[in-house]
mmCIF file of C-alpha atoms and ligand atoms in Angstrom:
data_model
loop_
_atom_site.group_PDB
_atom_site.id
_atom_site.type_symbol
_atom_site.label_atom_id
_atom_site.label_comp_id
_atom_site.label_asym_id
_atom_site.label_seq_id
_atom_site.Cartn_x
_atom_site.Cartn_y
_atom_site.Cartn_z
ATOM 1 C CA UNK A 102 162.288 83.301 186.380
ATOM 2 C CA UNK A 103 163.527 86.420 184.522
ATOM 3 C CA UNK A 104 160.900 86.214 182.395
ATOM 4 C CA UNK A 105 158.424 86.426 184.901
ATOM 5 C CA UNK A 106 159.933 89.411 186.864
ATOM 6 C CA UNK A 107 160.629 91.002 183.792
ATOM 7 C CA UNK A 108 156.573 90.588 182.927
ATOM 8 C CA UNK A 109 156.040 92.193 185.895
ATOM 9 C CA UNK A 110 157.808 94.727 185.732
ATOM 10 C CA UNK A 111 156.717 95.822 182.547
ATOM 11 C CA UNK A 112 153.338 95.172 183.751
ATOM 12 C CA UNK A 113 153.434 97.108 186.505
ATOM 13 C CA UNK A 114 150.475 100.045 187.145
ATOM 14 C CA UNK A 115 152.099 102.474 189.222
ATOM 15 C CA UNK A 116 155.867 101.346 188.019
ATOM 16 C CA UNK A 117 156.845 99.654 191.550
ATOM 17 C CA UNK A 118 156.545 95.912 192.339
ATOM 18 C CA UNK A 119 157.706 94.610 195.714
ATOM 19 C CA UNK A 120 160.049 92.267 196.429
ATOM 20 C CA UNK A 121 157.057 90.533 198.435
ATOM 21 C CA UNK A 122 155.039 90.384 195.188
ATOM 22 C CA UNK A 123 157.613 88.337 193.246
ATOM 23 C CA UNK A 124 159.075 86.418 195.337
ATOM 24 C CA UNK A 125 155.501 84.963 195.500
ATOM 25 C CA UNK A 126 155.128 84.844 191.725
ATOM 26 C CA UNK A 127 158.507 83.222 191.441
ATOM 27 C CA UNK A 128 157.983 80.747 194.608
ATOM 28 C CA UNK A 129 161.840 82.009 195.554
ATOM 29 C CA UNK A 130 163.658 84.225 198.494
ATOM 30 C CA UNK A 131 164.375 87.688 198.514
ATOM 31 C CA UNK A 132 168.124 87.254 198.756
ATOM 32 C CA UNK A 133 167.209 84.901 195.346
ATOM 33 C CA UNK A 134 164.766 88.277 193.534
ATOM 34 C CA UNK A 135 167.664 90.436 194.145
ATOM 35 C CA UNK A 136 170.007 88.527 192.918
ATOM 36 C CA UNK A 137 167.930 88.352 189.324
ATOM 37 C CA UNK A 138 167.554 91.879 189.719
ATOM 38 C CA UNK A 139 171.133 92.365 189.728
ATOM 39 C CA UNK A 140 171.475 89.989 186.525
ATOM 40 C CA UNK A 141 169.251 92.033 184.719
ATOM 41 C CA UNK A 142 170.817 95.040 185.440
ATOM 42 C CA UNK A 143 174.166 93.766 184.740
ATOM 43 C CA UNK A 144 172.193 93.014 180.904
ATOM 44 C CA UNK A 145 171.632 96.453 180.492
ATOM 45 C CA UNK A 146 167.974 96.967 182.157
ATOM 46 C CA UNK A 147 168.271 100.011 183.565
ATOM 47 C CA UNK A 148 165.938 98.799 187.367
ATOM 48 C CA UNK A 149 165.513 101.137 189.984
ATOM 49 C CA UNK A 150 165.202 99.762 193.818
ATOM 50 C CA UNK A 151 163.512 101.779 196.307
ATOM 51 C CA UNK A 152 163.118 100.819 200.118
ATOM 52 C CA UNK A 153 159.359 100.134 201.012
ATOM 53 C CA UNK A 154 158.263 100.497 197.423
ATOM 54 C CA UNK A 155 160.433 97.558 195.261
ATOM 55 C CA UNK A 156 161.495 97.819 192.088
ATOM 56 C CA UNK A 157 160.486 99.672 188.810
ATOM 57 C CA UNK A 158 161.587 99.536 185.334
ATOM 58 C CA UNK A 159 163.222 102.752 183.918
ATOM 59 C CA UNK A 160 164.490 101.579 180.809
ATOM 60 C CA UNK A 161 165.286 98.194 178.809
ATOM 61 C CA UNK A 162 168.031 97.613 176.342
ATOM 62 C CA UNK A 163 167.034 96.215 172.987
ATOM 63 C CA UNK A 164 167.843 92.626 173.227
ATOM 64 C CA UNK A 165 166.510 89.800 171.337
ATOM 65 C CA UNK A 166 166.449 86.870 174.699
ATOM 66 C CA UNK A 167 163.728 85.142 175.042
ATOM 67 C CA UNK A 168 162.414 86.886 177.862
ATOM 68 C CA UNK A 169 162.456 89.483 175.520
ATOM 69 C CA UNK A 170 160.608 87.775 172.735
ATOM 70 C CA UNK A 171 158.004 85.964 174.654
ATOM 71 C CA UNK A 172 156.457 89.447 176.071
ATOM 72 C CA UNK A 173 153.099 89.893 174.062
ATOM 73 C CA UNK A 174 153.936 87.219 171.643
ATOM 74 C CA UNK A 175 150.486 86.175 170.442
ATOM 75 C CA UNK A 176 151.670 82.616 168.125
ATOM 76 C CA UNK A 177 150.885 79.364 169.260
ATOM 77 C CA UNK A 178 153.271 77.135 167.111
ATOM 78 C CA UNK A 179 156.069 79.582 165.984
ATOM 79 C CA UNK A 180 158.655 80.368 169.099
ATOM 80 C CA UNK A 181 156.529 78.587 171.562
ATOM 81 C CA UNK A 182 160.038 77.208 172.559
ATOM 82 C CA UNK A 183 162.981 79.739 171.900
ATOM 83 C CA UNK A 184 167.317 79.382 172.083
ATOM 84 C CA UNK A 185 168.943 82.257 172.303
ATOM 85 C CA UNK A 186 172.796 82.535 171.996
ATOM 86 C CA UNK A 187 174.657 86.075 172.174
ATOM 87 C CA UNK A 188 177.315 84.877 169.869
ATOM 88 C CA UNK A 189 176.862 81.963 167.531
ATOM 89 C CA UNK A 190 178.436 80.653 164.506
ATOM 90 C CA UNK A 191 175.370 80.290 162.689
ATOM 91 C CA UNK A 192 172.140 80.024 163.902
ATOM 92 C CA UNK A 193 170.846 77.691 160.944
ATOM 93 C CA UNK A 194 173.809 75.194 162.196
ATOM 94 C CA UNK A 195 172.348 75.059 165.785
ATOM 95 C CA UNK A 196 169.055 75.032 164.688
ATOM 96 C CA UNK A 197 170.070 72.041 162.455
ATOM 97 C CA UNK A 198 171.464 70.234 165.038
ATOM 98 C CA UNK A 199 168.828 70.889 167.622
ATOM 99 C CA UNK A 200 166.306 69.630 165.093
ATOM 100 C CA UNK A 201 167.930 66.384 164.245
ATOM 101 C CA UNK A 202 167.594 65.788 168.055
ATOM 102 C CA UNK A 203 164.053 66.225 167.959
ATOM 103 C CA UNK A 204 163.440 69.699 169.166
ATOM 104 C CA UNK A 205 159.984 70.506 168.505
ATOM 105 C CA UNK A 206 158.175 72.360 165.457
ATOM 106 C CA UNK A 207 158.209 75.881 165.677
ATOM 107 C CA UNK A 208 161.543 76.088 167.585
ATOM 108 C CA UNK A 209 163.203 79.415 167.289
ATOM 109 C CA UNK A 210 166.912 79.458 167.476
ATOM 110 C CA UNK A 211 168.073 83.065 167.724
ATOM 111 C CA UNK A 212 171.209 85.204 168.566
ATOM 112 C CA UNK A 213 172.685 88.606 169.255
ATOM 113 C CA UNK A 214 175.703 87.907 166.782
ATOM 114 C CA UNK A 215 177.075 85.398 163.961
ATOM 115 C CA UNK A 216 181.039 84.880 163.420
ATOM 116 C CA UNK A 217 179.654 82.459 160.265
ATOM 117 C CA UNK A 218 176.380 83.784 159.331
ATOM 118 C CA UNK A 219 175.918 82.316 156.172
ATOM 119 C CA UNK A 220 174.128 83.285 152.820
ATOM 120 C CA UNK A 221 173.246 80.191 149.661
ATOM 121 C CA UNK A 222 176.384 78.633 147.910
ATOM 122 C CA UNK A 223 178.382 79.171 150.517
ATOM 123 C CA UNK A 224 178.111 83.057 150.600
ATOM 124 C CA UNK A 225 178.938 84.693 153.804
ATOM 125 C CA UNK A 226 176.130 87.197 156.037
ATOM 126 C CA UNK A 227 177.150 89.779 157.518
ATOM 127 C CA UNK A 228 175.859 89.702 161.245
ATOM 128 C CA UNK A 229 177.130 92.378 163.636
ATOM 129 C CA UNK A 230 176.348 92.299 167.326
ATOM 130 C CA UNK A 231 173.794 94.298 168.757
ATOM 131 C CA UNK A 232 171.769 95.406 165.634
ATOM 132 C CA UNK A 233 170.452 92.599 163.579
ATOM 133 C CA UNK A 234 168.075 89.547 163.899
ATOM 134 C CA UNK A 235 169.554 86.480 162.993
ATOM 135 C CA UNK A 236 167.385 83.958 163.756
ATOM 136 C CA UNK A 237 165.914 80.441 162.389
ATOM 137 C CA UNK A 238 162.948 78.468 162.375
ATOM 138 C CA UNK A 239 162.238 74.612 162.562
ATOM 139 C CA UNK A 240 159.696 72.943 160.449
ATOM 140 C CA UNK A 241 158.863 69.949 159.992
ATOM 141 C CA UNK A 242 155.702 69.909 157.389
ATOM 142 C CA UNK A 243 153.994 67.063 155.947
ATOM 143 C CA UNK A 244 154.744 67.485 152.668
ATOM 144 C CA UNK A 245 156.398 66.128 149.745
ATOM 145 C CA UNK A 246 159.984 66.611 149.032
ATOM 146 C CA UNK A 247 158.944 68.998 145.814
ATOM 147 C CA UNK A 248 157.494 71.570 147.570
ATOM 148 C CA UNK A 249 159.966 72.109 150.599
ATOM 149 C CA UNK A 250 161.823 75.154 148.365
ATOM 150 C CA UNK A 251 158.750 77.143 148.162
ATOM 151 C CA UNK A 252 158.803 77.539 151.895
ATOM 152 C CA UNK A 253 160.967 80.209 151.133
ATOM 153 C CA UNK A 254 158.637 82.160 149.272
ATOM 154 C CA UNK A 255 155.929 81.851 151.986
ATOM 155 C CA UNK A 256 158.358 83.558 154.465
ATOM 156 C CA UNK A 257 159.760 85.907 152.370
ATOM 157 C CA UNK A 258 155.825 87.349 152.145
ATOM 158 C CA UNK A 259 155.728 86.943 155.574
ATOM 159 C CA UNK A 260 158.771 88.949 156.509
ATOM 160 C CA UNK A 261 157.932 91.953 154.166
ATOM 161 C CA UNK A 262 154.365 92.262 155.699
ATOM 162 C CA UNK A 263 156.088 92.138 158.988
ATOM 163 C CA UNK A 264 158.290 95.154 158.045
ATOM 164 C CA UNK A 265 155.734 96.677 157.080
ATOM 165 C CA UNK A 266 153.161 96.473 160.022
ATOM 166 C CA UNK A 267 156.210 96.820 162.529
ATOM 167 C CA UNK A 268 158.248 99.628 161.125
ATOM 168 C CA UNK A 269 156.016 100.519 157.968
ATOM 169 C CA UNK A 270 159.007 100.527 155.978
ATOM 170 C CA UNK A 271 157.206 99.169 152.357
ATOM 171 C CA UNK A 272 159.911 97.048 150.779
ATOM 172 C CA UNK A 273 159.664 94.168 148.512
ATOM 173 C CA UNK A 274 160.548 90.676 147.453
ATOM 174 C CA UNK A 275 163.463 89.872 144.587
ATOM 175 C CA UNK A 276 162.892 86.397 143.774
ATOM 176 C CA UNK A 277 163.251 84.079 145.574
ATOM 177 C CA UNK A 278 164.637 85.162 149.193
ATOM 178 C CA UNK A 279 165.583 88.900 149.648
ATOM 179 C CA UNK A 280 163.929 91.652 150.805
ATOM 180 C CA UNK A 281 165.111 95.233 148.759
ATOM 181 C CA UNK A 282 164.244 98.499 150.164
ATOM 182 C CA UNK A 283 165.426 101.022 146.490
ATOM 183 C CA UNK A 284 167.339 98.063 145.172
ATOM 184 C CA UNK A 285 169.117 97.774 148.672
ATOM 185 C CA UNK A 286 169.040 94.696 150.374
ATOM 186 C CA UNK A 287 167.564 94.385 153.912
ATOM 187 C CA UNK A 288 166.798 91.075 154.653
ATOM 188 C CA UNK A 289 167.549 87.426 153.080
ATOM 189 C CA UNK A 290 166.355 84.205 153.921
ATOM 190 C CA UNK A 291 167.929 80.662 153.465
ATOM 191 C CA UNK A 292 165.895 77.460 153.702
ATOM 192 C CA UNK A 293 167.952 74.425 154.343
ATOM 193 C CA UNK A 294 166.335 71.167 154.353
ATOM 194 C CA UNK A 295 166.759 67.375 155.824
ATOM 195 C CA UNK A 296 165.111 64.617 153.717
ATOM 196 C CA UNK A 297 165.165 61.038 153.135
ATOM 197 C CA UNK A 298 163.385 59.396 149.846
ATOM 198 C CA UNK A 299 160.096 62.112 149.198
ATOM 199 C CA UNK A 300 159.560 63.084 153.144
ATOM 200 C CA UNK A 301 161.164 66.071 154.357
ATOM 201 C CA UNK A 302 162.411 65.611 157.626
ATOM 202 C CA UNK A 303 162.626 68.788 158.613
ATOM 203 C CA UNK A 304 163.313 72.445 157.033
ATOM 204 C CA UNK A 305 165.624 75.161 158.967
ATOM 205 C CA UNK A 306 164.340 78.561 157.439
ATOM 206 C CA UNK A 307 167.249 81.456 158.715
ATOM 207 C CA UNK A 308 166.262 84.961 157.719
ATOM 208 C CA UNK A 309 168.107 87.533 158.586
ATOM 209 C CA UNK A 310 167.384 91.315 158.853
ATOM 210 C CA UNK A 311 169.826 94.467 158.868
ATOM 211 C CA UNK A 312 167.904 96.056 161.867
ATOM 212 C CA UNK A 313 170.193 98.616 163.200
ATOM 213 C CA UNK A 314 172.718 98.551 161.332
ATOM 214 C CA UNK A 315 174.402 101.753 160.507
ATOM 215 C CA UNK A 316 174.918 102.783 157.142
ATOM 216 C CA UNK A 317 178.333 103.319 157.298
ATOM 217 C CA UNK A 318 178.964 99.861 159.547
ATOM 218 C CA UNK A 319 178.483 97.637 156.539
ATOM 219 C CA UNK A 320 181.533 96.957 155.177
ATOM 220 C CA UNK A 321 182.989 98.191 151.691
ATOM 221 C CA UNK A 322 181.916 95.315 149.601
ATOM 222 C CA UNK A 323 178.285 95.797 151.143
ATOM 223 C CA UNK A 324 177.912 99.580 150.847
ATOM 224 C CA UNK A 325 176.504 99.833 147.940
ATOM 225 C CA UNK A 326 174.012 96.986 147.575
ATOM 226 C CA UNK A 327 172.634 96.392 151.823
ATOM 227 C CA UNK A 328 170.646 99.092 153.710
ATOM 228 C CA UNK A 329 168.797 98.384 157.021
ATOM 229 C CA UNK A 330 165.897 99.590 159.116
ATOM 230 C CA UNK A 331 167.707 102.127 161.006
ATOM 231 C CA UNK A 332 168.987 103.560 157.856
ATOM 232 C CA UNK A 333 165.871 103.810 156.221
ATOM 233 C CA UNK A 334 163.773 105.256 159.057
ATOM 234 C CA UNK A 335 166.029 107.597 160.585
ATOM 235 C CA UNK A 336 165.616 106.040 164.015
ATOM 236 C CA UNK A 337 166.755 102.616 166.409
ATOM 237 C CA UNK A 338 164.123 100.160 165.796
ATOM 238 C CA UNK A 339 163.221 97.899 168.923
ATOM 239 C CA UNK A 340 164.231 94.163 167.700
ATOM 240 C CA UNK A 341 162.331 92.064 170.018
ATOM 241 C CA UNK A 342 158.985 93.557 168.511
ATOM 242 C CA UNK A 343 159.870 93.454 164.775
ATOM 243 C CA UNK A 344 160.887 89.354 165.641
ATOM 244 C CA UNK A 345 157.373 88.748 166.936
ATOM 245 C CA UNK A 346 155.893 90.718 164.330
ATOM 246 C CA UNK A 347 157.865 87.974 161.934
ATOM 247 C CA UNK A 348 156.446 85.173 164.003
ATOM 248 C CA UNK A 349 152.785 86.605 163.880
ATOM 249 C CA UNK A 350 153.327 86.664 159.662
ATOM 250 C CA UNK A 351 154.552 83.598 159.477
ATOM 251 C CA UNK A 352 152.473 81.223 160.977
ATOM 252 C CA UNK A 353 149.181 82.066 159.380
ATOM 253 C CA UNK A 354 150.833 81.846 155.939
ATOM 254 C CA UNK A 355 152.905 78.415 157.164
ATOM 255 C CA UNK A 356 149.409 76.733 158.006
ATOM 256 C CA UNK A 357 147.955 77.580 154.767
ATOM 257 C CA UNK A 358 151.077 76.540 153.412
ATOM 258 C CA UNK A 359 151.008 72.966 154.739
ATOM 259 C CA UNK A 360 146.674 72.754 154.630
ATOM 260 C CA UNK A 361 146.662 73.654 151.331
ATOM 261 C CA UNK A 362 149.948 71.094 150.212
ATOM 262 C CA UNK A 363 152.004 74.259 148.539
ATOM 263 C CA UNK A 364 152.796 77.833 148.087
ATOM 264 C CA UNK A 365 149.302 78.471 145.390
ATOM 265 C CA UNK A 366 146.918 79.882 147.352
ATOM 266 C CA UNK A 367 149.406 82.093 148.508
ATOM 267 C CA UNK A 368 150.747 83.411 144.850
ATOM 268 C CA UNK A 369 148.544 86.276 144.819
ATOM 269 C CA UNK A 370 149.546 87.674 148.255
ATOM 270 C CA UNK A 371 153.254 87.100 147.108
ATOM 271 C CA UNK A 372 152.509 89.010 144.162
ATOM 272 C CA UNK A 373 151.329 91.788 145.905
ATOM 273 C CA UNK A 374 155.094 91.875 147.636
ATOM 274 C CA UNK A 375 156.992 91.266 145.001
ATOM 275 C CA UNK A 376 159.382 93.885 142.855
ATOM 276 C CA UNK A 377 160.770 91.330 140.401
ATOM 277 C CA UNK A 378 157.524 90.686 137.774
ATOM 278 C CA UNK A 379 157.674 93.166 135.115
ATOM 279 C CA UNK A 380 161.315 93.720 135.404
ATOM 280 C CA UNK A 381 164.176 93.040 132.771
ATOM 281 C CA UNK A 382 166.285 90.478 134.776
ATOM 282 C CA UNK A 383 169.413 88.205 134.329
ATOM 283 C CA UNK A 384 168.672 84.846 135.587
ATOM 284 C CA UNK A 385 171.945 83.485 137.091
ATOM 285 C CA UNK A 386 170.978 79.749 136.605
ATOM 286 C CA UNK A 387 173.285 76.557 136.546
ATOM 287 C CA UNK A 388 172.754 76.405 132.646
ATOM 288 C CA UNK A 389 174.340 79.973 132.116
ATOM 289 C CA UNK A 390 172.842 83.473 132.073
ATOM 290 C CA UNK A 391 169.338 83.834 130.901
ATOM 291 C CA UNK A 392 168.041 87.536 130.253
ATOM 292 C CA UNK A 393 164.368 88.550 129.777
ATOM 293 C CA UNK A 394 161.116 89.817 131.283
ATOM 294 C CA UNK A 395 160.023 88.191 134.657
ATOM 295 C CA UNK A 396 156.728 87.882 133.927
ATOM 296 C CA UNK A 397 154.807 85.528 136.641
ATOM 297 C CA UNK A 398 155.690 83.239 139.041
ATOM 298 C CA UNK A 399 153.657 79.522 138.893
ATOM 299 C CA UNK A 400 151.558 77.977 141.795
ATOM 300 C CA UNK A 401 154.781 76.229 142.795
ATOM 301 C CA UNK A 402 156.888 79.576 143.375
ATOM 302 C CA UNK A 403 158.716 78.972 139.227
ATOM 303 C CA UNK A 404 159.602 82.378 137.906
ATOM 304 C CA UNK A 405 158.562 82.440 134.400
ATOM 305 C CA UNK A 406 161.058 84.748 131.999
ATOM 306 C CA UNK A 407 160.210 85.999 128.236
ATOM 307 C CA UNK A 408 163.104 86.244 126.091
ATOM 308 C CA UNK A 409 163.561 89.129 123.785
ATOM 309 C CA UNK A 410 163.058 86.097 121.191
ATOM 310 C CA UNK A 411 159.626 85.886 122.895
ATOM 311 C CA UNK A 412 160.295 82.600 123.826
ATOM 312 C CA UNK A 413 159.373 81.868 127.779
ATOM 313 C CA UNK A 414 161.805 80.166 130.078
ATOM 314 C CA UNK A 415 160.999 78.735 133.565
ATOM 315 C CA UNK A 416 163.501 79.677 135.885
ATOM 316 C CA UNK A 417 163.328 77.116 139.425
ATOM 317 C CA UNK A 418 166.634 78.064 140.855
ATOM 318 C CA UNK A 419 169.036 81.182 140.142
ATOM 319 C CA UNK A 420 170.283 84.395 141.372
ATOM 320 C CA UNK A 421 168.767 87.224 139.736
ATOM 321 C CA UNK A 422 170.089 90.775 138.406
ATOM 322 C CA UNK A 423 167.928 93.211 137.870
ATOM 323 C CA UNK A 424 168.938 95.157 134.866
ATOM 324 C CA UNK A 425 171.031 98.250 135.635
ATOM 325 C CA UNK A 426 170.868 96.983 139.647
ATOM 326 C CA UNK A 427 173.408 94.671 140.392
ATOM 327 C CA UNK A 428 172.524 93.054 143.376
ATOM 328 C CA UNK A 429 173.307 89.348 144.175
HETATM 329 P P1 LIG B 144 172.307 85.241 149.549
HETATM 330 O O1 LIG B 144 173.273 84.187 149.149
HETATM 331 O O2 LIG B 144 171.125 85.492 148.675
HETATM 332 O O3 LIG B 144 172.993 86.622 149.799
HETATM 333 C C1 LIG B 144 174.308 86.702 150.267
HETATM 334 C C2 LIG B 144 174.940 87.964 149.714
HETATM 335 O O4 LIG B 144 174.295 89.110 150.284
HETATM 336 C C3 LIG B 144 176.403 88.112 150.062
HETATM 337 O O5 LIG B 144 177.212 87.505 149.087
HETATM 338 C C4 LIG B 144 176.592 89.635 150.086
HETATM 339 O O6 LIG B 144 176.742 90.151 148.784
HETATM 340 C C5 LIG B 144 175.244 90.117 150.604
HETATM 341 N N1 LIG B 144 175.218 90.293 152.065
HETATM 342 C C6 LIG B 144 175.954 89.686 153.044
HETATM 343 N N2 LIG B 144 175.567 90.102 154.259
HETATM 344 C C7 LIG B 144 174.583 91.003 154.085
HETATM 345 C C8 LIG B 144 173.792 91.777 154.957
HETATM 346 N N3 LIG B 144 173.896 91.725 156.293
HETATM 347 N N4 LIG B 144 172.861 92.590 154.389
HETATM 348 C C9 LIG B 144 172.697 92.686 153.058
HETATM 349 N N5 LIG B 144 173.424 91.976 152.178
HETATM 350 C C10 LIG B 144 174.355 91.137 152.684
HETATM 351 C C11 LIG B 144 170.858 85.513 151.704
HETATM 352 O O7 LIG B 144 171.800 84.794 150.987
HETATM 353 C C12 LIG B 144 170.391 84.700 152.896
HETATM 354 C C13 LIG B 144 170.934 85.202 154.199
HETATM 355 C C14 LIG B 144 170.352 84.480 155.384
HETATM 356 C C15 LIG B 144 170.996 84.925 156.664
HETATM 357 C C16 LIG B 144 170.344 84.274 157.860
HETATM 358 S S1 LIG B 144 170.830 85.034 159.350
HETATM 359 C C17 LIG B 144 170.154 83.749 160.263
HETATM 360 C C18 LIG B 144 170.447 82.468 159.521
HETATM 361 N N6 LIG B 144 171.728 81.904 159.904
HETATM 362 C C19 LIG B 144 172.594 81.915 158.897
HETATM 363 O O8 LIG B 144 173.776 81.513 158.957
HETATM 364 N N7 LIG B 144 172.023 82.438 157.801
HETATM 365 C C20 LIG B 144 170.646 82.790 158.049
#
């Protein structure tokens, strides 16, 4: 019901909508409107109430609910049906969990904070209260086993394209699941999968972006190598909007994705996002340290490094360097 009054609110023509009015939309008393009302302004929504005119929305906090969310979101697969949490361990665990119960495709488990946010091999994400998106998707695609670890690369186009359309911030992709804005990271993604023989279950894709974070409220270890949003743009950057703007990315690139069996068709677009081709890197792989030039990545999302030898090396999983930016 929230959502709905809050749709109307923001809806509103001349700023006022009775009590009358929503109590109709909502099919509830008075006594049970005001009551909402008072919920949402106990949430931070700042709702005036005026005798013979009803209520009108001064100002809204920036919260990531799904009331929030839902307002003007155009997808029809991605976050049709949304969790939100305002403190979580980890929003890949829940999202695991819910999906192993059967929650739908496209299910979007989000939350205001992490006490466990989690990065790959067991590397902790920081996740603040109040200024970051944590959230993560459910998947379940048709498709063989092999190409599940490419999903990453299809979001990881999708969430720089959505920075850039909802803040214009123009960062790019380090292979194979950050986002850098000047070698600074602002967003990472981890893909965790469920499979059984060559049919994946179901894939939990977690990205996570440094919204409004304030420079100086990343701690020491971070301060050299994480930026976000806020920092870049000199301004507070309304979350709820840059989430859909995700959502909206995503999906068109996720059906192509599972149409087209694979990340190839979508190589060139991640090419055009990318900052790691052309660089000197250090490939962190579990066969040692590999150094070269990362010259392309293959139709299934394998970086492909020259060696100062000239010999070429394809790299499927590893943390990169990039020379003389040392950013894990
Ligand atoms: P990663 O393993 O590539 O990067 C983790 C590393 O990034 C850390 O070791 C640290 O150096 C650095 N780091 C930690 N927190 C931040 C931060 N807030 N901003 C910038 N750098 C940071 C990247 O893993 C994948 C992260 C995915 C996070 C999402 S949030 C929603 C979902 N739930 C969950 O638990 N994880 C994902």
């Amino acid at each position: 019901m929230n959502e709905t009054i809050l749709h109307m609110l923001r809806d509103a023509p001349g700023g006022f909508v009775s009590g009358e009015a929503m109590c109709q939309a909502c099919g509830v008393s008075r006594t049970s409107i005001w009551k909402h009302i008072k919920d949402m302004q106990d949430a931070g929504y700042n709702i005036e109430a005026v005798r013979n005119k009803g209520y009108r929305l001064v100002d809204a906090p920036d919260l990531v609910t799904a009331a929030e969310i839902r307002e003007g979101l155009s997808t029809t697969l991605l976050g049709q049906s949304i969790v939100y949490r305002e403190t979580i361990d980890s929003t890949n665990s829940l999202a695991q969990q819910l999906a192993l119960g059967g929650a739908p495709e496209g299910t979007l488990v989000i939350a205001d904070e992490q006490t466990s946010g989690r990065g790959r091999r067991g590397r902790q994400w920081f996740s603040p209260p109040h200024s970051g998106i944590w959230m993560s998707l459910i998947l379940r695609p048709e498709l063989p086993l092999a190409h599940a670890a490419q999903i990453t690369l299809v979001a990881a186009v999708a969430l720089n394209q959505a920075l850039s359309r909802a803040t214009g911030v123009q960062a790019g992709i380090k292979w194979p699941n950050d986002i850098l804005f000047n070698g600074k990271k602002c967003c990472g993604i981890l893909t965790e999968m469920h499979a059984e023989f060559d049919q994946i279950h179901h894939l939990v894709v977690g990205i996570g972006i440094n919204v409004n974070v304030a420079q100086d409220e990343f701690p020491a270890e971070l301060e050299g190598i994480a930026t976000s949003l806020q920092a870049i743009r000199g301004e507070r950057i309304p979350r709820a909007q840059v989430v859909r703007t995700v959502l909206e990315e995503f999906e068109p690139l996720y059906r192509q994705y599972v149409l087209n069996g694979g990340f190839g068709t979508l190589r060139d677009a991640w090419k055009a996002n990318n900052i790691t081709l052309g660089r000197h890197i250090v490939a962190h792989t579990a066969r040692g340290d590999i150094e070269g030039l990362a010259l392309d990545i293959d139709e299934f999302g394998v970086l492909l490094l020259e060696k100062a030898d000239g010999e070429r090396e394809k790299i499927y999983s590893a943390d990169i360097t990039v020379i003389n930016q040392t950013i894990s």
